[in-house]
PDB file of C-alpha atoms in Angstrom:
ATOM      1  CA  MET A 102     -58.140 -89.312 -75.821  1.00 25.00           C
ATOM      2  CA  LEU A 103     -60.030 -92.694 -75.910  1.00 30.00           C
ATOM      3  CA  ILE A 104     -61.362 -93.879 -72.619  1.00 32.00           C
ATOM      4  CA  ALA A 105     -59.734 -97.318 -72.587  1.00 34.00           C
ATOM      5  CA  GLY A 106     -62.106 -98.905 -70.135  1.00 38.00           C
ATOM      6  CA  ALA A 107     -65.456 -98.065 -68.524  1.00 41.00           C
ATOM      7  CA  SER A 108     -67.621 -99.743 -65.987  1.00 39.00           C
ATOM      8  CA  SER A 109     -71.403 -99.980 -65.525  1.00 39.00           C
ATOM      9  CA  HIS A 110     -73.262 -99.267 -62.351  1.00 40.00           C
ATOM     10  CA  ALA A 111     -71.677-100.749 -59.210  1.00 39.00           C
ATOM     11  CA  PHE A 112     -74.540-102.874 -58.131  1.00 43.00           C
ATOM     12  CA  ALA A 113     -77.630-104.538 -59.497  1.00 46.00           C
ATOM     13  CA  GLN A 114     -80.775-104.735 -57.420  1.00 51.00           C
ATOM     14  CA  ASP A 115     -80.088-108.329 -56.317  1.00 56.00           C
ATOM     15  CA  GLY A 116     -76.385-107.811 -55.490  1.00 72.00           C
ATOM     16  CA  ALA A 117     -72.971-107.222 -56.855  1.00 90.00           C
ATOM     17  CA  LEU A 118     -72.461-107.392 -60.546  1.00 96.00           C
ATOM     18  CA  GLU A 119     -70.218-109.996 -62.158  1.00 97.00           C
ATOM     19  CA  PRO A 120     -67.190-108.512 -63.857  1.00 97.00           C
ATOM     20  CA  ALA A 121     -66.567-109.214 -67.599  1.00 98.00           C
ATOM     21  CA  THR A 122     -64.046-107.753 -70.030  1.00 98.00           C
ATOM     22  CA  LEU A 123     -64.666-107.001 -73.718  1.00 98.00           C
ATOM     23  CA  ARG A 124     -61.814-106.430 -76.127  1.00 98.00           C
ATOM     24  CA  LEU A 125     -62.737-104.503 -79.295  1.00 98.00           C
ATOM     25  CA  ASN A 126     -60.897-105.213 -82.524  1.00 94.00           C
ATOM     26  CA  TYR A 127     -59.882-101.654 -83.083  1.00 91.00           C
ATOM     27  CA  VAL A 128     -60.110 -98.123 -81.700  1.00 92.00           C
ATOM     28  CA  ALA A 129     -63.778 -97.531 -80.983  1.00 95.00           C
ATOM     29  CA  ASN A 130     -65.797 -96.313 -84.027  1.00 95.00           C
ATOM     30  CA  ALA A 131     -69.343 -96.645 -85.304  1.00 96.00           C
ATOM     31  CA  GLU A 132     -69.606-100.420 -85.249  1.00 96.00           C
ATOM     32  CA  HIS A 133     -68.535-100.422 -81.569  1.00 98.00           C
ATOM     33  CA  ALA A 134     -71.217 -97.924 -80.450  1.00 98.00           C
ATOM     34  CA  PRO A 135     -73.554-100.762 -79.282  1.00 98.00           C
ATOM     35  CA  TYR A 136     -71.239-101.747 -76.399  1.00 98.00           C
ATOM     36  CA  TYR A 137     -71.172 -98.242 -75.028  1.00 98.00           C
ATOM     37  CA  VAL A 138     -74.893 -98.071 -75.547  1.00 98.00           C
ATOM     38  CA  GLY A 139     -75.258-101.265 -73.457  1.00 98.00           C
ATOM     39  CA  LEU A 140     -73.012 -99.743 -70.816  1.00 98.00           C
ATOM     40  CA  GLU A 141     -74.778 -96.344 -70.754  1.00 98.00           C
ATOM     41  CA  LYS A 142     -78.393 -97.703 -70.967  1.00 98.00           C
ATOM     42  CA  GLY A 143     -77.647-100.399 -68.259  1.00 98.00           C
ATOM     43  CA  PHE A 144     -78.323-103.339 -70.519  1.00 98.00           C
ATOM     44  CA  TYR A 145     -75.211-105.172 -69.189  1.00 98.00           C
ATOM     45  CA  ALA A 146     -76.063-104.181 -65.687  1.00 98.00           C
ATOM     46  CA  ASP A 147     -79.549-105.527 -66.112  1.00 97.00           C
ATOM     47  CA  ALA A 148     -77.962-108.816 -67.032  1.00 98.00           C
ATOM     48  CA  GLY A 149     -75.934-108.711 -63.782  1.00 98.00           C
ATOM     49  CA  ILE A 150     -72.671-107.715 -65.612  1.00 98.00           C
ATOM     50  CA  ASP A 151     -70.055-105.063 -64.850  1.00 98.00           C
ATOM     51  CA  ILE A 152     -68.498-104.600 -68.257  1.00 98.00           C
ATOM     52  CA  THR A 153     -65.060-103.279 -69.054  1.00 98.00           C
ATOM     53  CA  ILE A 154     -64.509-102.208 -72.652  1.00 98.00           C
ATOM     54  CA  THR A 155     -60.999-101.989 -74.032  1.00 97.00           C
ATOM     55  CA  PRO A 156     -59.920-101.007 -77.628  1.00 96.00           C
ATOM     56  CA  GLY A 157     -57.847-103.144 -79.802  1.00 95.00           C
ATOM     57  CA  ILE A 158     -55.284-102.906 -82.632  1.00 90.00           C
ATOM     58  CA  GLY A 159     -56.752-105.419 -84.970  1.00 86.00           C
ATOM     59  CA  SER A 160     -58.903-108.558 -85.063  1.00 89.00           C
ATOM     60  CA  ASN A 161     -55.912-110.995 -85.117  1.00 89.00           C
ATOM     61  CA  ASP A 162     -54.518-109.487 -81.924  1.00 93.00           C
ATOM     62  CA  THR A 163     -57.947-109.481 -80.279  1.00 96.00           C
ATOM     63  CA  VAL A 164     -58.423-113.184 -81.017  1.00 97.00           C
ATOM     64  CA  LYS A 165     -55.035-113.809 -79.433  1.00 97.00           C
ATOM     65  CA  LEU A 166     -55.721-111.694 -76.342  1.00 98.00           C
ATOM     66  CA  VAL A 167     -59.100-113.453 -75.748  1.00 98.00           C
ATOM     67  CA  GLY A 168     -57.556-116.855 -76.421  1.00 98.00           C
ATOM     68  CA  SER A 169     -54.819-116.277 -73.966  1.00 97.00           C
ATOM     69  CA  GLY A 170     -57.240-115.323 -71.230  1.00 96.00           C
ATOM     70  CA  ASN A 171     -56.169-111.695 -71.153  1.00 97.00           C
ATOM     71  CA  ASP A 172     -59.819-110.840 -71.921  1.00 98.00           C
ATOM     72  CA  MET A 173     -63.032-112.854 -71.543  1.00 98.00           C
ATOM     73  CA  PHE A 174     -64.950-111.705 -74.658  1.00 98.00           C
ATOM     74  CA  GLY A 175     -64.005-110.052 -77.912  1.00 98.00           C
ATOM     75  CA  VAL A 176     -65.290-108.628 -81.127  1.00 98.00           C
ATOM     76  CA  ALA A 177     -63.451-109.529 -84.334  1.00 95.00           C
ATOM     77  CA  VAL A 178     -64.135-110.391 -87.947  1.00 92.00           C
ATOM     78  CA  ALA A 179     -65.118-114.009 -88.464  1.00 95.00           C
ATOM     79  CA  ASP A 180     -61.957-114.853 -90.585  1.00 89.00           C
ATOM     80  CA  ALA A 181     -59.676-114.063 -87.689  1.00 92.00           C
ATOM     81  CA  VAL A 182     -61.654-116.212 -85.370  1.00 96.00           C
ATOM     82  CA  ALA A 183     -61.708-119.091 -87.899  1.00 96.00           C
ATOM     83  CA  ILE A 184     -58.010-118.804 -88.749  1.00 93.00           C
ATOM     84  CA  GLY A 185     -57.064-118.383 -85.038  1.00 95.00           C
ATOM     85  CA  ARG A 186     -58.906-121.583 -84.200  1.00 97.00           C
ATOM     86  CA  SER A 187     -56.907-123.484 -86.736  1.00 96.00           C
ATOM     87  CA  ARG A 188     -53.780-122.254 -85.029  1.00 95.00           C
ATOM     88  CA  GLY A 189     -54.842-123.649 -81.663  1.00 96.00           C
ATOM     89  CA  VAL A 190     -56.307-120.395 -80.127  1.00 98.00           C
ATOM     90  CA  PRO A 191     -59.168-121.560 -77.863  1.00 98.00           C
ATOM     91  CA  VAL A 192     -62.010-119.211 -78.875  1.00 98.00           C
ATOM     92  CA  VAL A 193     -65.671-119.881 -79.720  1.00 98.00           C
ATOM     93  CA  ALA A 194     -68.294-117.506 -81.251  1.00 98.00           C
ATOM     94  CA  THR A 195     -71.334-116.726 -79.088  1.00 98.00           C
ATOM     95  CA  ALA A 196     -73.176-114.615 -81.790  1.00 98.00           C
ATOM     96  CA  VAL A 197     -72.722-113.480 -85.337  1.00 98.00           C
ATOM     97  CA  LEU A 198     -73.282-109.702 -85.489  1.00 98.00           C
ATOM     98  CA  LEU A 199     -72.799-109.191 -89.247  1.00 97.00           C
ATOM     99  CA  GLN A 200     -74.086-112.113 -91.318  1.00 96.00           C
ATOM    100  CA  GLN A 201     -72.251-110.680 -94.351  1.00 94.00           C
ATOM    101  CA  SER A 202     -68.616-109.709 -94.468  1.00 93.00           C
ATOM    102  CA  PRO A 203     -68.096-105.896 -94.945  1.00 92.00           C
ATOM    103  CA  ASN A 204     -64.752-106.394 -96.742  1.00 92.00           C
ATOM    104  CA  VAL A 205     -64.780-105.008-100.274  1.00 96.00           C
ATOM    105  CA  MET A 206     -62.234-104.112-102.939  1.00 97.00           C
ATOM    106  CA  ILE A 207     -62.066-100.389-103.599  1.00 98.00           C
ATOM    107  CA  SER A 208     -60.346 -98.147-106.107  1.00 98.00           C
ATOM    108  CA  LEU A 209     -60.705 -94.507-107.151  1.00 98.00           C
ATOM    109  CA  LYS A 210     -63.427 -94.036-109.766  1.00 96.00           C
ATOM    110  CA  ASP A 211     -61.066 -93.019-112.585  1.00 95.00           C
ATOM    111  CA  SER A 212     -58.978 -96.282-112.155  1.00 96.00           C
ATOM    112  CA  GLY A 213     -61.426 -98.232-114.279  1.00 95.00           C
ATOM    113  CA  ILE A 214     -61.291-101.167-111.893  1.00 97.00           C
ATOM    114  CA  GLU A 215     -64.840-102.485-111.841  1.00 97.00           C
ATOM    115  CA  THR A 216     -64.243-106.264-111.839  1.00 97.00           C
ATOM    116  CA  PRO A 217     -61.438-108.464-110.312  1.00 97.00           C
ATOM    117  CA  GLU A 218     -60.007-109.000-113.839  1.00 97.00           C
ATOM    118  CA  ASP A 219     -59.480-105.267-114.160  1.00 98.00           C
ATOM    119  CA  LEU A 220     -56.765-105.667-111.557  1.00 98.00           C
ATOM    120  CA  TYR A 221     -54.385-107.143-114.122  1.00 98.00           C
ATOM    121  CA  GLY A 222     -51.491-104.777-114.563  1.00 97.00           C
ATOM    122  CA  LYS A 223     -52.474-102.841-111.408  1.00 98.00           C
ATOM    123  CA  THR A 224     -51.003-102.543-107.938  1.00 98.00           C
ATOM    124  CA  VAL A 225     -53.053-103.899-104.981  1.00 98.00           C
ATOM    125  CA  GLY A 226     -52.043-102.840-101.526  1.00 97.00           C
ATOM    126  CA  VAL A 227     -52.845-104.914 -98.463  1.00 93.00           C
ATOM    127  CA  SER A 228     -51.220-105.623 -95.150  1.00 88.00           C
ATOM    128  CA  SER A 229     -49.876-109.076 -94.537  1.00 82.00           C
ATOM    129  CA  ARG A 230     -50.484-108.502 -90.799  1.00 73.00           C
ATOM    130  CA  SER A 231     -54.179-107.932 -91.246  1.00 73.00           C
ATOM    131  CA  THR A 232     -57.105-110.280 -91.989  1.00 72.00           C
ATOM    132  CA  VAL A 233     -57.469-108.200 -95.195  1.00 83.00           C
ATOM    133  CA  PHE A 234     -54.578-110.390 -96.467  1.00 85.00           C
ATOM    134  CA  ALA A 235     -56.745-113.437 -96.028  1.00 80.00           C
ATOM    135  CA  PHE A 236     -59.549-111.888 -98.076  1.00 88.00           C
ATOM    136  CA  TRP A 237     -57.112-111.103-100.845  1.00 92.00           C
ATOM    137  CA  GLY A 238     -55.994-114.706-101.020  1.00 89.00           C
ATOM    138  CA  ALA A 239     -59.537-115.825-100.983  1.00 87.00           C
ATOM    139  CA  LEU A 240     -60.502-113.467-103.726  1.00 93.00           C
ATOM    140  CA  VAL A 241     -57.596-114.642-105.964  1.00 93.00           C
ATOM    141  CA  ASP A 242     -58.782-118.200-105.515  1.00 89.00           C
ATOM    142  CA  ALA A 243     -62.484-117.659-105.772  1.00 88.00           C
ATOM    143  CA  ALA A 244     -62.322-115.380-108.830  1.00 93.00           C
ATOM    144  CA  GLY A 245     -59.634-117.485-110.561  1.00 94.00           C
ATOM    145  CA  LEU A 246     -57.230-114.665-110.903  1.00 96.00           C
ATOM    146  CA  ASP A 247     -53.672-115.034-112.113  1.00 97.00           C
ATOM    147  CA  ALA A 248     -51.795-113.326-109.205  1.00 95.00           C
ATOM    148  CA  SER A 249     -48.595-113.062-111.304  1.00 97.00           C
ATOM    149  CA  GLN A 250     -50.346-110.433-113.445  1.00 98.00           C
ATOM    150  CA  ILE A 251     -51.044-108.232-110.385  1.00 98.00           C
ATOM    151  CA  GLU A 252     -48.487-106.341-108.401  1.00 97.00           C
ATOM    152  CA  LEU A 253     -49.026-106.868-104.601  1.00 97.00           C
ATOM    153  CA  THR A 254     -47.723-104.316-102.128  1.00 96.00           C
ATOM    154  CA  ASP A 255     -47.532-105.156 -98.455  1.00 95.00           C
ATOM    155  CA  LEU A 256     -48.681-102.120 -96.515  1.00 94.00           C
ATOM    156  CA  GLY A 257     -47.508-103.396 -93.210  1.00 90.00           C
ATOM    157  CA  THR A 258     -48.864-101.031 -90.527  1.00 84.00           C
ATOM    158  CA  THR A 259     -49.655 -98.239 -92.985  1.00 89.00           C
ATOM    159  CA  SER A 260     -53.321 -97.319 -93.371  1.00 89.00           C
ATOM    160  CA  SER A 261     -54.529 -98.210 -96.937  1.00 94.00           C
ATOM    161  CA  SER A 262     -56.762 -95.088 -97.556  1.00 94.00           C
ATOM    162  CA  PRO A 263     -54.043 -92.388 -97.704  1.00 96.00           C
ATOM    163  CA  VAL A 264     -51.846 -94.669 -99.960  1.00 96.00           C
ATOM    164  CA  LEU A 265     -54.786 -95.227-102.317  1.00 97.00           C
ATOM    165  CA  ILE A 266     -55.528 -91.445-102.418  1.00 96.00           C
ATOM    166  CA  ALA A 267     -51.921 -90.759-103.112  1.00 96.00           C
ATOM    167  CA  GLY A 268     -51.949 -93.021-106.133  1.00 96.00           C
ATOM    168  CA  THR A 269     -49.178 -95.316-104.771  1.00 96.00           C
ATOM    169  CA  ILE A 270     -51.618 -98.271-105.146  1.00 98.00           C
ATOM    170  CA  ASP A 271     -54.551 -98.715-107.477  1.00 98.00           C
ATOM    171  CA  ALA A 272     -56.760-100.772-105.206  1.00 98.00           C
ATOM    172  CA  THR A 273     -57.131-102.206-101.704  1.00 97.00           C
ATOM    173  CA  ILE A 274     -59.486-104.355 -99.676  1.00 96.00           C
ATOM    174  CA  THR A 275     -61.101-102.455 -96.845  1.00 94.00           C
ATOM    175  CA  LEU A 276     -64.339-102.257 -94.902  1.00 91.00           C
ATOM    176  CA  ALA A 277     -67.497-100.886 -96.471  1.00 93.00           C
ATOM    177  CA  THR A 278     -68.715-100.179 -92.973  1.00 91.00           C
ATOM    178  CA  ASN A 279     -65.728 -97.934 -92.104  1.00 88.00           C
ATOM    179  CA  GLU A 280     -63.108 -96.690 -94.522  1.00 91.00           C
ATOM    180  CA  VAL A 281     -65.402 -96.639 -97.547  1.00 94.00           C
ATOM    181  CA  ILE A 282     -67.886 -94.320 -95.815  1.00 93.00           C
ATOM    182  CA  ALA A 283     -65.122 -92.098 -94.487  1.00 91.00           C
ATOM    183  CA  LEU A 284     -63.599 -91.687 -97.928  1.00 95.00           C
ATOM    184  CA  GLN A 285     -67.016 -90.934 -99.502  1.00 95.00           C
ATOM    185  CA  GLU A 286     -67.775 -88.466 -96.757  1.00 92.00           C
ATOM    186  CA  ASP A 287     -64.504 -86.746 -97.649  1.00 93.00           C
ATOM    187  CA  GLY A 288     -65.618 -86.382-101.216  1.00 95.00           C
ATOM    188  CA  PHE A 289     -63.865 -89.268-102.980  1.00 97.00           C
ATOM    189  CA  ASP A 290     -65.658 -91.187-105.707  1.00 97.00           C
ATOM    190  CA  LEU A 291     -64.991 -94.951-105.505  1.00 97.00           C
ATOM    191  CA  ASN A 292     -65.458 -98.167-107.412  1.00 97.00           C
ATOM    192  CA  VAL A 293     -66.549-100.847-105.012  1.00 97.00           C
ATOM    193  CA  ILE A 294     -66.355-104.586-105.665  1.00 96.00           C
ATOM    194  CA  ASP A 295     -68.339-106.692-103.229  1.00 93.00           C
ATOM    195  CA  LEU A 296     -66.191-109.814-102.610  1.00 93.00           C
ATOM    196  CA  GLY A 297     -69.306-111.863-101.913  1.00 89.00           C
ATOM    197  CA  ASP A 298     -70.429-111.355-105.517  1.00 91.00           C
ATOM    198  CA  TYR A 299     -67.320-113.394-106.648  1.00 92.00           C
ATOM    199  CA  GLY A 300     -67.681-116.238-104.161  1.00 86.00           C
ATOM    200  CA  VAL A 301     -65.832-114.928-101.115  1.00 88.00           C
ATOM    201  CA  ASN A 302     -68.527-115.878 -98.591  1.00 86.00           C
ATOM    202  CA  SER A 303     -67.855-115.207 -94.917  1.00 91.00           C
ATOM    203  CA  TYR A 304     -69.556-114.080 -91.805  1.00 95.00           C
ATOM    204  CA  GLY A 305     -68.570-110.519 -90.843  1.00 95.00           C
ATOM    205  CA  GLN A 306     -68.154-109.276 -87.302  1.00 96.00           C
ATOM    206  CA  VAL A 307     -68.671-111.791 -84.493  1.00 98.00           C
ATOM    207  CA  LEU A 308     -68.947-111.785 -80.745  1.00 98.00           C
ATOM    208  CA  PHE A 309     -66.634-114.516 -79.328  1.00 98.00           C
ATOM    209  CA  ALA A 310     -65.258-115.787 -76.046  1.00 98.00           C
ATOM    210  CA  ASN A 311     -62.462-117.721 -74.485  1.00 98.00           C
ATOM    211  CA  GLU A 312     -63.518-121.303 -74.631  1.00 97.00           C
ATOM    212  CA  ALA A 313     -62.855-121.756 -70.998  1.00 97.00           C
ATOM    213  CA  VAL A 314     -65.134-118.888 -70.004  1.00 97.00           C
ATOM    214  CA  VAL A 315     -68.026-120.616 -71.820  1.00 97.00           C
ATOM    215  CA  ALA A 316     -67.175-123.994 -70.411  1.00 96.00           C
ATOM    216  CA  ASP A 317     -66.786-122.875 -66.814  1.00 96.00           C
ATOM    217  CA  ASN A 318     -69.483-120.126 -66.761  1.00 96.00           C
ATOM    218  CA  PRO A 319     -72.018-120.689 -69.516  1.00 96.00           C
ATOM    219  CA  ASP A 320     -74.604-118.567 -67.700  1.00 97.00           C
ATOM    220  CA  LEU A 321     -72.330-115.499 -67.821  1.00 98.00           C
ATOM    221  CA  ALA A 322     -71.577-116.129 -71.476  1.00 98.00           C
ATOM    222  CA  LYS A 323     -75.301-116.310 -72.254  1.00 98.00           C
ATOM    223  CA  ARG A 324     -76.151-113.209 -70.246  1.00 98.00           C
ATOM    224  CA  PHE A 325     -73.262-111.308 -71.868  1.00 98.00           C
ATOM    225  CA  THR A 326     -74.344-112.322 -75.351  1.00 98.00           C
ATOM    226  CA  GLU A 327     -78.017-111.515 -74.713  1.00 98.00           C
ATOM    227  CA  ALA A 328     -77.073-108.054 -73.349  1.00 98.00           C
ATOM    228  CA  THR A 329     -74.916-107.379 -76.347  1.00 98.00           C
ATOM    229  CA  LEU A 330     -77.660-108.297 -78.865  1.00 98.00           C
ATOM    230  CA  ARG A 331     -80.064-106.098 -76.956  1.00 98.00           C
ATOM    231  CA  SER A 332     -77.481-103.235 -77.185  1.00 98.00           C
ATOM    232  CA  TRP A 333     -77.122-103.818 -80.976  1.00 98.00           C
ATOM    233  CA  GLU A 334     -80.864-103.869 -81.521  1.00 98.00           C
ATOM    234  CA  TYR A 335     -81.308-100.645 -79.623  1.00 98.00           C
ATOM    235  CA  THR A 336     -78.465 -99.091 -81.654  1.00 98.00           C
ATOM    236  CA  ILE A 337     -80.091-100.060 -84.935  1.00 98.00           C
ATOM    237  CA  GLU A 338     -83.359 -98.473 -83.919  1.00 98.00           C
ATOM    238  CA  ASN A 339     -81.593 -95.341 -82.416  1.00 98.00           C
ATOM    239  CA  VAL A 340     -78.463 -94.651 -84.429  1.00 98.00           C
ATOM    240  CA  ASP A 341     -78.251 -90.903 -83.750  1.00 98.00           C
ATOM    241  CA  GLU A 342     -78.505 -91.447 -79.960  1.00 98.00           C
ATOM    242  CA  ALA A 343     -76.008 -94.286 -80.118  1.00 98.00           C
ATOM    243  CA  ILE A 344     -73.426 -92.130 -81.904  1.00 98.00           C
ATOM    244  CA  GLU A 345     -73.860 -89.430 -79.255  1.00 98.00           C
ATOM    245  CA  ILE A 346     -73.207 -91.955 -76.572  1.00 98.00           C
ATOM    246  CA  LEU A 347     -70.113 -93.174 -78.456  1.00 98.00           C
ATOM    247  CA  LYS A 348     -68.844 -89.617 -78.557  1.00 98.00           C
ATOM    248  CA  LYS A 349     -69.366 -89.311 -74.828  1.00 97.00           C
ATOM    249  CA  HIS A 350     -66.881 -92.154 -74.309  1.00 97.00           C
ATOM    250  CA  VAL A 351     -64.711 -91.503 -77.393  1.00 96.00           C
ATOM    251  CA  PRO A 352     -64.524 -87.667 -77.666  1.00 97.00           C
ATOM    252  CA  GLU A 353     -62.755 -87.753 -81.042  1.00 96.00           C
ATOM    253  CA  THR A 354     -65.749 -89.349 -82.664  1.00 96.00           C
ATOM    254  CA  GLU A 355     -66.924 -87.483 -85.786  1.00 95.00           C
ATOM    255  CA  ILE A 356     -70.729 -87.581 -85.547  1.00 96.00           C
ATOM    256  CA  GLN A 357     -71.514 -87.249 -89.261  1.00 95.00           C
ATOM    257  CA  LYS A 358     -69.049 -89.909 -90.405  1.00 94.00           C
ATOM    258  CA  GLU A 359     -69.780 -92.461 -87.709  1.00 96.00           C
ATOM    259  CA  THR A 360     -73.590 -92.042 -88.204  1.00 97.00           C
ATOM    260  CA  ALA A 361     -73.223 -92.523 -91.973  1.00 95.00           C
ATOM    261  CA  LYS A 362     -71.389 -95.829 -91.432  1.00 95.00           C
ATOM    262  CA  TRP A 363     -74.552 -97.378 -90.058  1.00 97.00           C
ATOM    263  CA  THR A 364     -76.125 -97.183 -93.610  1.00 95.00           C
ATOM    264  CA  GLU A 365     -73.602 -99.983 -94.459  1.00 94.00           C
ATOM    265  CA  ILE A 366     -73.555-101.768 -91.095  1.00 96.00           C
ATOM    266  CA  ILE A 367     -77.278-102.367 -90.826  1.00 97.00           C
ATOM    267  CA  PRO A 368     -77.780-104.244 -94.164  1.00 95.00           C
ATOM    268  CA  ARG A 369     -74.873-106.557 -93.222  1.00 95.00           C
ATOM    269  CA  THR A 370     -76.630-107.608 -89.949  1.00 97.00           C
ATOM    270  CA  ARG A 371     -79.032-109.555 -92.297  1.00 95.00           C
ATOM    271  CA  ALA A 372     -78.261-112.661 -94.385  1.00 92.00           C
ATOM    272  CA  ALA A 373     -77.759-112.239 -98.081  1.00 86.00           C
ATOM    273  CA  SER A 374     -80.755-114.547 -98.560  1.00 82.00           C
ATOM    274  CA  GLY A 375     -83.394-115.967 -96.207  1.00 83.00           C
ATOM    275  CA  ASP A 376     -84.709-114.823 -92.921  1.00 90.00           C
ATOM    276  CA  VAL A 377     -82.007-115.317 -90.306  1.00 94.00           C
ATOM    277  CA  PRO A 378     -82.611-114.077 -86.661  1.00 95.00           C
ATOM    278  CA  PHE A 379     -80.268-111.255 -85.595  1.00 96.00           C
ATOM    279  CA  GLY A 380     -77.189-112.748 -83.901  1.00 97.00           C
ATOM    280  CA  ALA A 381     -77.861-116.262 -85.142  1.00 97.00           C
ATOM    281  CA  GLN A 382     -75.053-118.600 -86.285  1.00 97.00           C
ATOM    282  CA  SER A 383     -75.147-121.936 -87.910  1.00 96.00           C
ATOM    283  CA  VAL A 384     -72.787-124.810 -88.807  1.00 97.00           C
ATOM    284  CA  GLU A 385     -73.527-124.028 -92.526  1.00 95.00           C
ATOM    285  CA  GLY A 386     -72.535-120.424 -92.189  1.00 95.00           C
ATOM    286  CA  TRP A 387     -69.323-121.264 -90.421  1.00 97.00           C
ATOM    287  CA  GLN A 388     -68.687-124.001 -92.920  1.00 96.00           C
ATOM    288  CA  SER A 389     -68.899-121.466 -95.687  1.00 92.00           C
ATOM    289  CA  THR A 390     -66.566-119.091 -93.837  1.00 93.00           C
ATOM    290  CA  TYR A 391     -64.100-121.905 -93.086  1.00 94.00           C
ATOM    291  CA  GLU A 392     -64.027-123.183 -96.721  1.00 90.00           C
ATOM    292  CA  THR A 393     -63.402-119.650 -98.069  1.00 85.00           C
ATOM    293  CA  PHE A 394     -60.165-119.368 -96.116  1.00 84.00           C
ATOM    294  CA  ALA A 395     -59.162-123.019 -96.230  1.00 87.00           C
ATOM    295  CA  SER A 396     -59.313-122.936-100.029  1.00 79.00           C
ATOM    296  CA  ALA A 397     -56.879-120.043 -99.958  1.00 74.00           C
ATOM    297  CA  GLY A 398     -54.523-122.023 -97.752  1.00 79.00           C
ATOM    298  CA  LEU A 399     -55.085-119.805 -94.751  1.00 82.00           C
ATOM    299  CA  ILE A 400     -56.452-122.567 -92.439  1.00 90.00           C
ATOM    300  CA  ASP A 401     -53.318-124.110 -90.954  1.00 86.00           C
ATOM    301  CA  THR A 402     -54.887-127.177 -89.370  1.00 95.00           C
ATOM    302  CA  ALA A 403     -58.166-128.809 -90.496  1.00 95.00           C
ATOM    303  CA  TYR A 404     -61.036-128.915 -87.943  1.00 97.00           C
ATOM    304  CA  ASP A 405     -64.750-129.196 -87.786  1.00 97.00           C
ATOM    305  CA  PRO A 406     -66.255-125.677 -88.352  1.00 97.00           C
ATOM    306  CA  ALA A 407     -68.987-126.684 -85.720  1.00 97.00           C
ATOM    307  CA  ASP A 408     -66.280-126.311 -83.114  1.00 97.00           C
ATOM    308  CA  LEU A 409     -66.516-122.527 -83.619  1.00 98.00           C
ATOM    309  CA  ILE A 410     -69.986-122.353 -82.083  1.00 98.00           C
ATOM    310  CA  ALA A 411     -70.224-121.873 -78.370  1.00 97.00           C
ATOM    311  CA  ASN A 412     -72.660-124.018 -76.525  1.00 92.00           C
ATOM    312  CA  LEU A 413     -74.754-121.685 -74.453  1.00 91.00           C
ATOM    313  CA  ASP A 414     -77.524-124.044 -73.404  1.00 78.00           C
TER     314      ASP A 414
END
């Protein structure tokens, strides 16, 4: 069973550690290894923080939980943070962990779906409850697709991979950093369409916080962010060790699959073009993310994308 929460050393050299909670966006897997690395290696403790890590059930729910004050910090995909903000959820990003979104359109190799236009006459399965639905709307808009020529199936809470394998749907949008690797490791040949190649430009995974936490305790927010970036950087340099640490906390971890996922995670920590420092975020980057989902009608209330950036100075 997954260990829902775990705490670092009880005390730092200069006194008691300050408690902080982190809500993941899903059951812990490869992309969540850095947080357990930070716990295990004492990076959070070095920053004076006693971290509690709790799994989630999806980015949208994680944004809501952090926004409501149930958790102080969270990890989620950028679109969930941007859309949540438009709905009045008080969250701000403290770092961008993946500069490029890992969402891709996949199909089995023999489907012949190699471009968005190949979806005509096919069935696409996505969940209306997931941020994947937002990417589908953005792809339709960005690629100029005629949605009436594509059958859309709402998967609800059903995982897309088994439905795709069974042939119930022809294509779906999923994570290159997770499900794609898992399917390939299981021997399935896939066609993969990178949404970014068709104008769906968005940040990927981000670290974010309840806005009040940043306003009331910016020093904690800054220390937590710095410890997280340190944990990610260590993981990138020591993937094998990091996955072993993940397995210690999440016994059901499949070492080979979770290690392989980092071949897709690491490239997305870098910007598609230009030299961007790890963890950096910009108004321009959030503007692009915002416009992608606003154009698809998924931003309920207009706001300045700059409002998504936490002030940690």
